[in-house]
GROMACS .gro file of C-alpha atoms in nm:
model
  308
    1MET     CA    1  -0.646   1.673   1.437
    2GLN     CA    2  -0.712   1.951   1.688
    3PHE     CA    3  -0.999   1.748   1.833
    4ILE     CA    4  -0.769   1.448   1.882
    5ASN     CA    5  -0.510   1.666   2.054
    6GLN     CA    6  -0.765   1.820   2.290
    7LEU     CA    7  -0.902   1.474   2.372
    8ARG     CA    8  -0.553   1.336   2.436
    9TRP     CA    9  -0.445   1.587   2.701
   10PRO     CA   10  -0.714   1.510   2.967
   11PHE     CA   11  -0.730   1.139   2.874
   12TRP     CA   12  -0.484   1.022   3.139
   13PHE     CA   13  -0.662   1.226   3.404
   14PHE     CA   14  -0.966   1.000   3.368
   15VAL     CA   15  -0.733   0.701   3.399
   16PHE     CA   16  -0.607   0.866   3.720
   17ILE     CA   17  -0.963   0.904   3.852
   18LYS     CA   18  -1.057   0.544   3.770
   19ASN     CA   19  -0.745   0.363   3.890
   20ILE     CA   20  -0.611   0.579   4.172
   21LEU     CA   21  -0.909   0.754   4.326
   22GLY     CA   22  -1.166   0.493   4.228
   23ASN     CA   23  -0.996   0.175   4.355
   24ASP     CA   24  -0.835   0.057   4.678
   25ARG     CA   25  -0.538  -0.074   4.485
   26VAL     CA   26  -0.383  -0.043   4.141
   27TYR     CA   27  -0.467  -0.318   3.893
   28ILE     CA   28  -0.222  -0.336   3.602
   29LYS     CA   29  -0.482  -0.505   3.380
   30ASN     CA   30  -0.697  -0.190   3.401
   31LEU     CA   31  -0.413   0.018   3.255
   32ILE     CA   32  -0.364  -0.193   2.942
   33PRO     CA   33  -0.673  -0.071   2.744
   34PRO     CA   34  -0.608   0.304   2.803
   35PHE     CA   35  -0.241   0.251   2.713
   36PHE     CA   36  -0.330   0.109   2.371
   37VAL     CA   37  -0.599   0.375   2.318
   38SER     CA   38  -0.339   0.646   2.386
   39LEU     CA   39  -0.082   0.469   2.169
   40PHE     CA   40  -0.328   0.454   1.879
   41GLY     CA   41  -0.407   0.824   1.926
   42ALA     CA   42  -0.037   0.914   1.923
   43ILE     CA   43   0.024   0.708   1.608
   44PHE     CA   44  -0.277   0.862   1.433
   45SER     CA   45  -0.167   1.213   1.537
   46ALA     CA   46   0.181   1.139   1.399
   47PHE     CA   47   0.019   1.032   1.073
   48LEU     CA   48  -0.176   1.358   1.055
   49VAL     CA   49   0.124   1.585   1.121
   50LYS     CA   50   0.398   1.386   0.946
   51VAL     CA   51   0.261   1.157   0.674
   52LEU     CA   52  -0.051   1.341   0.554
   53PRO     CA   53   0.124   1.680   0.492
   54SER     CA   54   0.395   1.493   0.301
   55ILE     CA   55   0.131   1.331   0.080
   56ILE     CA   56  -0.062   1.655   0.019
   57TYR     CA   57   0.216   1.917   0.014
   58GLY     CA   58   0.527   1.711  -0.056
   59ASP     CA   59   0.689   1.749   0.288
   60SER     CA   60   0.613   1.831   0.651
   61GLU     CA   61   0.946   1.986   0.747
   62GLY     CA   62   0.784   2.322   0.816
   63LEU     CA   63   0.591   2.177   1.110
   64GLU     CA   64   0.779   2.158   1.439
   65ARG     CA   65   0.515   1.912   1.558
   66SER     CA   66   0.634   1.666   1.293
   67LYS     CA   67   0.995   1.661   1.417
   68LEU     CA   68   1.129   1.458   1.708
   69VAL     CA   69   1.304   1.650   1.983
   70THR     CA   70   1.683   1.681   1.970
   71GLY     CA   71   1.760   1.904   2.271
   72TYR     CA   72   1.658   1.671   2.554
   73LYS     CA   73   1.805   1.878   2.840
   74GLU     CA   74   1.636   2.194   2.714
   75LYS     CA   75   1.306   2.004   2.677
   76ILE     CA   76   1.321   1.877   3.036
   77TYR     CA   77   1.396   2.229   3.161
   78LEU     CA   78   1.104   2.370   2.961
   79PHE     CA   79   0.877   2.097   3.099
   80PHE     CA   80   0.940   2.213   3.455
   81ASP     CA   81   0.957   2.583   3.368
   82GLY     CA   82   0.634   2.572   3.166
   83PRO     CA   83   0.375   2.296   3.224
   84ILE     CA   84   0.478   2.205   3.580
   85SER     CA   85   0.519   2.569   3.687
   86TYR     CA   86   0.184   2.666   3.534
   87SER     CA   87   0.005   2.370   3.690
   88VAL     CA   88   0.150   2.410   4.040
   89SER     CA   89   0.042   2.774   4.030
   90ASN     CA   90  -0.297   2.675   3.884
   91TYR     CA   91  -0.217   2.817   3.540
   92ASP     CA   92   0.004   3.094   3.683
   93ILE     CA   93  -0.232   3.367   3.561
   94THR     CA   94  -0.078   3.635   3.778
   95THR     CA   95   0.263   3.505   3.880
   96ASN     CA   96   0.270   3.489   4.259
   97LEU     CA   97   0.551   3.314   4.447
   98HIS     CA   98   0.352   3.302   4.772
   99TYR     CA   99   0.063   3.122   4.604
  100ALA     CA  100   0.302   2.881   4.429
  101ILE     CA  101   0.453   2.791   4.769
  102PHE     CA  102   0.106   2.745   4.921
  103SER     CA  103  -0.004   2.532   4.626
  104GLY     CA  104   0.315   2.325   4.643
  105PHE     CA  105   0.250   2.266   5.014
  106LEU     CA  106  -0.103   2.137   4.943
  107ILE     CA  107   0.023   1.913   4.662
  108SER     CA  108   0.284   1.765   4.897
  109ILE     CA  109   0.019   1.698   5.163
  110GLY     CA  110  -0.206   1.536   4.902
  111ALA     CA  111   0.079   1.317   4.779
  112LEU     CA  112   0.154   1.216   5.140
  113VAL     CA  113  -0.211   1.123   5.204
  114LEU     CA  114  -0.211   0.919   4.882
  115PHE     CA  115   0.113   0.748   4.985
  116LYS     CA  116  -0.036   0.644   5.322
  117SER     CA  117  -0.344   0.491   5.159
  118LYS     CA  118  -0.371   0.124   5.060
  119GLY     CA  119  -0.122   0.055   4.783
  120GLY     CA  120  -0.004   0.412   4.826
  121LEU     CA  121   0.345   0.367   4.683
  122TYR     CA  122   0.206   0.227   4.357
  123LYS     CA  123  -0.062   0.495   4.343
  124LEU     CA  124   0.190   0.773   4.394
  125GLY     CA  125   0.426   0.629   4.134
  126LEU     CA  126   0.143   0.584   3.886
  127SER     CA  127   0.028   0.942   3.953
  128VAL     CA  128   0.370   1.071   3.847
  129ILE     CA  129   0.368   0.848   3.539
  130LEU     CA  130   0.020   0.965   3.438
  131LEU     CA  131   0.109   1.329   3.505
  132VAL     CA  132   0.413   1.311   3.275
  133GLY     CA  133   0.228   1.082   3.033
  134SER     CA  134  -0.049   1.337   2.978
  135PHE     CA  135   0.217   1.565   2.827
  136SER     CA  136   0.431   1.290   2.673
  137CYS     CA  137   0.343   1.361   2.309
  138ASN     CA  138   0.453   1.722   2.358
  139LEU     CA  139   0.778   1.607   2.521
  140VAL     CA  140   0.894   1.402   2.222
  141ILE     CA  141   0.844   1.669   1.955
  142GLU     CA  142   1.062   1.966   1.867
  143GLU     CA  143   0.794   2.225   1.937
  144SER     CA  144   0.864   2.383   2.275
  145PHE     CA  145   0.560   2.608   2.298
  146THR     CA  146   0.335   2.556   2.604
  147SER     CA  147  -0.031   2.643   2.564
  148PHE     CA  148  -0.292   2.625   2.839
  149ARG     CA  149  -0.488   2.354   2.660
  150SER     CA  150  -0.183   2.124   2.649
  151ILE     CA  151  -0.153   2.108   3.029
  152VAL     CA  152  -0.516   2.024   3.108
  153GLY     CA  153  -0.424   1.670   3.216
  154ILE     CA  154  -0.138   1.781   3.441
  155GLU     CA  155  -0.346   2.057   3.597
  156MET     CA  156  -0.638   1.823   3.672
  157ILE     CA  157  -0.414   1.571   3.848
  158VAL     CA  158  -0.247   1.849   4.047
  159VAL     CA  159  -0.584   1.992   4.153
  160CYS     CA  160  -0.699   1.646   4.263
  161LEU     CA  161  -0.392   1.615   4.488
  162MET     CA  162  -0.467   1.960   4.630
  163PHE     CA  163  -0.828   1.861   4.691
  164ILE     CA  164  -0.718   1.540   4.869
  165ALA     CA  165  -0.501   1.756   5.095
  166LEU     CA  166  -0.785   1.999   5.170
  167VAL     CA  167  -1.025   1.716   5.254
  168SER     CA  168  -0.775   1.554   5.492
  169MET     CA  169  -0.693   1.888   5.655
  170THR     CA  170  -1.059   1.976   5.714
  171ASN     CA  171  -1.171   1.638   5.845
  172PHE     CA  172  -1.142   1.769   6.199
  173ILE     CA  173  -1.406   2.035   6.132
  174LYS     CA  174  -1.668   1.807   5.978
  175ARG     CA  175  -1.949   2.021   6.113
  176HIS     CA  176  -1.831   2.309   5.896
  177GLN     CA  177  -1.672   2.112   5.612
  178LYS     CA  178  -1.960   2.161   5.369
  179ILE     CA  179  -1.970   2.535   5.436
  180THR     CA  180  -1.592   2.555   5.396
  181PHE     CA  181  -1.590   2.382   5.059
  182LEU     CA  182  -1.896   2.570   4.937
  183SER     CA  183  -1.724   2.898   5.024
  184MET     CA  184  -1.408   2.785   4.844
  185ALA     CA  185  -1.611   2.683   4.540
  186LEU     CA  186  -1.778   3.025   4.527
  187VAL     CA  187  -1.446   3.207   4.559
  188LEU     CA  188  -1.273   2.992   4.296
  189SER     CA  189  -1.564   3.016   4.051
  190SER     CA  190  -1.566   3.395   4.094
  191LEU     CA  191  -1.191   3.413   4.031
  192SER     CA  192  -1.227   3.188   3.726
  193GLN     CA  193  -1.506   3.403   3.587
  194TYR     CA  194  -1.296   3.714   3.648
  195ASN     CA  195  -1.001   3.560   3.464
  196ILE     CA  196  -1.221   3.457   3.171
  197ILE     CA  197  -1.362   3.810   3.141
  198ARG     CA  198  -1.025   3.979   3.188
  199GLY     CA  199  -0.813   3.746   2.980
  200PHE     CA  200  -1.045   3.640   2.700
  201ILE     CA  201  -1.368   3.837   2.666
  202ILE     CA  202  -1.231   4.190   2.709
  203PRO     CA  203  -0.933   4.150   2.469
  204GLN     CA  204  -1.132   3.970   2.199
  205ASN     CA  205  -1.432   4.202   2.224
  206GLY     CA  206  -1.212   4.511   2.226
  207GLU     CA  207  -1.016   4.385   1.928
  208LEU     CA  208  -1.329   4.320   1.723
  209HIS     CA  209  -1.472   4.665   1.805
  210ALA     CA  210  -1.142   4.836   1.719
  211ILE     CA  211  -1.120   4.669   1.377
  212THR     CA  212  -1.488   4.743   1.315
  213GLY     CA  213  -1.426   5.111   1.394
  214GLU     CA  214  -1.126   5.123   1.160
  215LEU     CA  215  -1.321   4.966   0.876
  216SER     CA  216  -1.611   5.208   0.935
  217ALA     CA  217  -1.377   5.508   0.933
  218LYS     CA  218  -1.199   5.413   0.609
  219ILE     CA  219  -1.461   5.234   0.402
  220ASP     CA  220  -1.807   5.324   0.276
  221ARG     CA  221  -2.070   5.054   0.256
  222GLU     CA  222  -2.088   5.103  -0.123
  223TYR     CA  223  -1.713   5.046  -0.169
  224ASN     CA  224  -1.660   4.720  -0.361
  225GLY     CA  225  -1.283   4.729  -0.397
  226LYS     CA  226  -1.024   4.520  -0.212
  227VAL     CA  227  -0.937   4.531   0.155
  228MET     CA  228  -0.600   4.400   0.276
  229PHE     CA  229  -0.442   4.387   0.620
  230ASP     CA  230  -0.105   4.491   0.757
  231ILE     CA  231  -0.037   4.287   1.073
  232SER     CA  232   0.335   4.368   1.091
  233ASP     CA  233   0.301   4.576   1.410
  234PRO     CA  234   0.051   4.398   1.640
  235ALA     CA  235  -0.062   4.559   1.967
  236TYR     CA  236  -0.013   4.262   2.197
  237ASN     CA  237  -0.044   4.449   2.528
  238VAL     CA  238  -0.320   4.690   2.435
  239PHE     CA  239  -0.595   4.524   2.640
  240SER     CA  240  -0.403   4.328   2.904
  241ASN     CA  241  -0.060   4.364   3.061
  242VAL     CA  242  -0.073   4.001   3.176
  243GLN     CA  243  -0.034   3.745   2.900
  244ARG     CA  244   0.013   3.372   2.922
  245SER     CA  245   0.078   3.144   2.628
  246ASP     CA  246  -0.098   3.266   2.310
  247GLU     CA  247  -0.433   3.261   2.483
  248PHE     CA  248  -0.484   3.449   2.808
  249GLY     CA  249  -0.474   3.827   2.761
  250GLY     CA  250  -0.368   3.796   2.399
  251ILE     CA  251  -0.514   3.919   2.072
  252SER     CA  252  -0.615   3.715   1.769
  253SER     CA  253  -0.552   3.944   1.472
  254ALA     CA  254  -0.174   3.897   1.491
  255ALA     CA  255  -0.230   3.555   1.334
  256PRO     CA  256  -0.273   3.585   0.955
  257TRP     CA  257  -0.542   3.317   0.936
  258VAL     CA  258  -0.766   3.495   1.191
  259ILE     CA  259  -0.809   3.847   1.057
  260LYS     CA  260  -0.995   3.743   0.742
  261GLY     CA  261  -1.267   3.567   0.942
  262MET     CA  262  -1.310   3.874   1.162
  263ALA     CA  263  -1.337   4.101   0.860
  264GLU     CA  264  -1.586   3.869   0.688
  265GLN     CA  265  -1.804   3.872   1.000
  266ILE     CA  266  -1.794   4.253   1.020
  267LYS     CA  267  -1.874   4.274   0.648
  268LYS     CA  268  -2.174   4.045   0.686
  269VAL     CA  269  -2.319   4.213   0.996
  270LYS     CA  270  -2.270   4.573   0.880
  271GLY     CA  271  -2.360   4.513   0.516
  272TYR     CA  272  -2.031   4.610   0.346
  273ASN     CA  273  -1.955   4.525  -0.016
  274PHE     CA  274  -1.573   4.514  -0.013
  275THR     CA  275  -1.383   4.203  -0.122
  276ILE     CA  276  -1.093   4.031   0.049
  277PRO     CA  277  -0.838   3.878  -0.192
  278ASP     CA  278  -0.695   3.529  -0.139
  279ASN     CA  279  -0.358   3.674  -0.043
  280TYR     CA  280  -0.484   3.945   0.194
  281ILE     CA  281  -0.179   4.009   0.415
  282VAL     CA  282   0.037   4.305   0.307
  283SER     CA  283   0.408   4.226   0.274
  284GLU     CA  284   0.716   4.330   0.076
  285ASN     CA  285   0.610   4.097  -0.203
  286ASN     CA  286   0.237   4.153  -0.175
  287HIS     CA  287   0.133   4.517  -0.206
  288CYS     CA  288  -0.207   4.680  -0.181
  289ASP     CA  289  -0.224   4.847  -0.523
  290GLU     CA  290  -0.504   5.031  -0.703
  291ASP     CA  291  -0.860   5.014  -0.576
  292CYS     CA  292  -0.736   4.872  -0.248
  293ILE     CA  293  -0.748   4.987   0.116
  294VAL     CA  294  -0.507   4.874   0.389
  295ILE     CA  295  -0.630   4.814   0.744
  296LYS     CA  296  -0.378   4.798   1.029
  297PRO     CA  297  -0.536   4.614   1.325
  298GLY     CA  298  -0.250   4.712   1.557
  299ASP     CA  299  -0.297   5.084   1.491
  300ALA     CA  300  -0.675   5.046   1.521
  301MET     CA  301  -0.642   4.900   1.871
  302ARG     CA  302  -0.391   5.163   1.984
  303LYS     CA  303  -0.629   5.442   1.881
  304ILE     CA  304  -0.893   5.331   2.130
  305ASN     CA  305  -0.654   5.281   2.422
  306ILE     CA  306  -0.560   5.579   2.642
  307ALA     CA  307  -0.220   5.424   2.718
  308TYR     CA  308  -0.101   5.502   2.363
   0.00000   0.00000   0.00000
């Protein structure tokens, strides 16, 4: 299911490349096959989130992705406040109004260049349809959460419009155009690498080391009792003050299905003998009783951060 979702989001971008950037004019017949491919994908996704859970578990009411949207005005507002805002600002990693204005200016220039091309009105209209269409499945469901991976299609189309603008604006300096774009590519790749390190590698690596240190401090390698986890007080901002969605700058151990895999990996690498019960999250109805040790990932991360 996750694979289908990740394939669906950039799907319409490739339709954009083929039919808008790859042809002099828009041919409706070329849009029919991708439409039915996307329709089949949406129907199959609906089966996976609505019908299959009902067959296996009896109902799917606990999944917001299985419910159709009811608050249309709120959904439209969230679409512009989330996906469109993130995409115009190129994922809005560090919110910057000046960059958003600059980006919006380039997008407008790119749209104008597209409009002035052969069949420009149809191309521009189709671009808007494809941009919204790449997020259409998210627009019709109750879930209002915006993740980075769900706006891949929108972001790619936006970047293409920006690139069209940059090409048209630098045509007058053809002698230096290659150097200009090579310099831009180096700067952008460096910024991307910096964001990956800052927003993903550092938080995840720090989190794993913190939990490893906590396990090492509380548990001997010969201990074969139970280990349970209290995730009631997560340290969301311990490694990064900038967070976007549940991905950039965030931690993983706040999710109950993640911490067990981390602990199992630490156990395997360091040679521990503890066991993790099936119900390993401490709660009011699930206590860590005799021959059991509680690990608090949030406290473990705060201990290694000088800000706490």
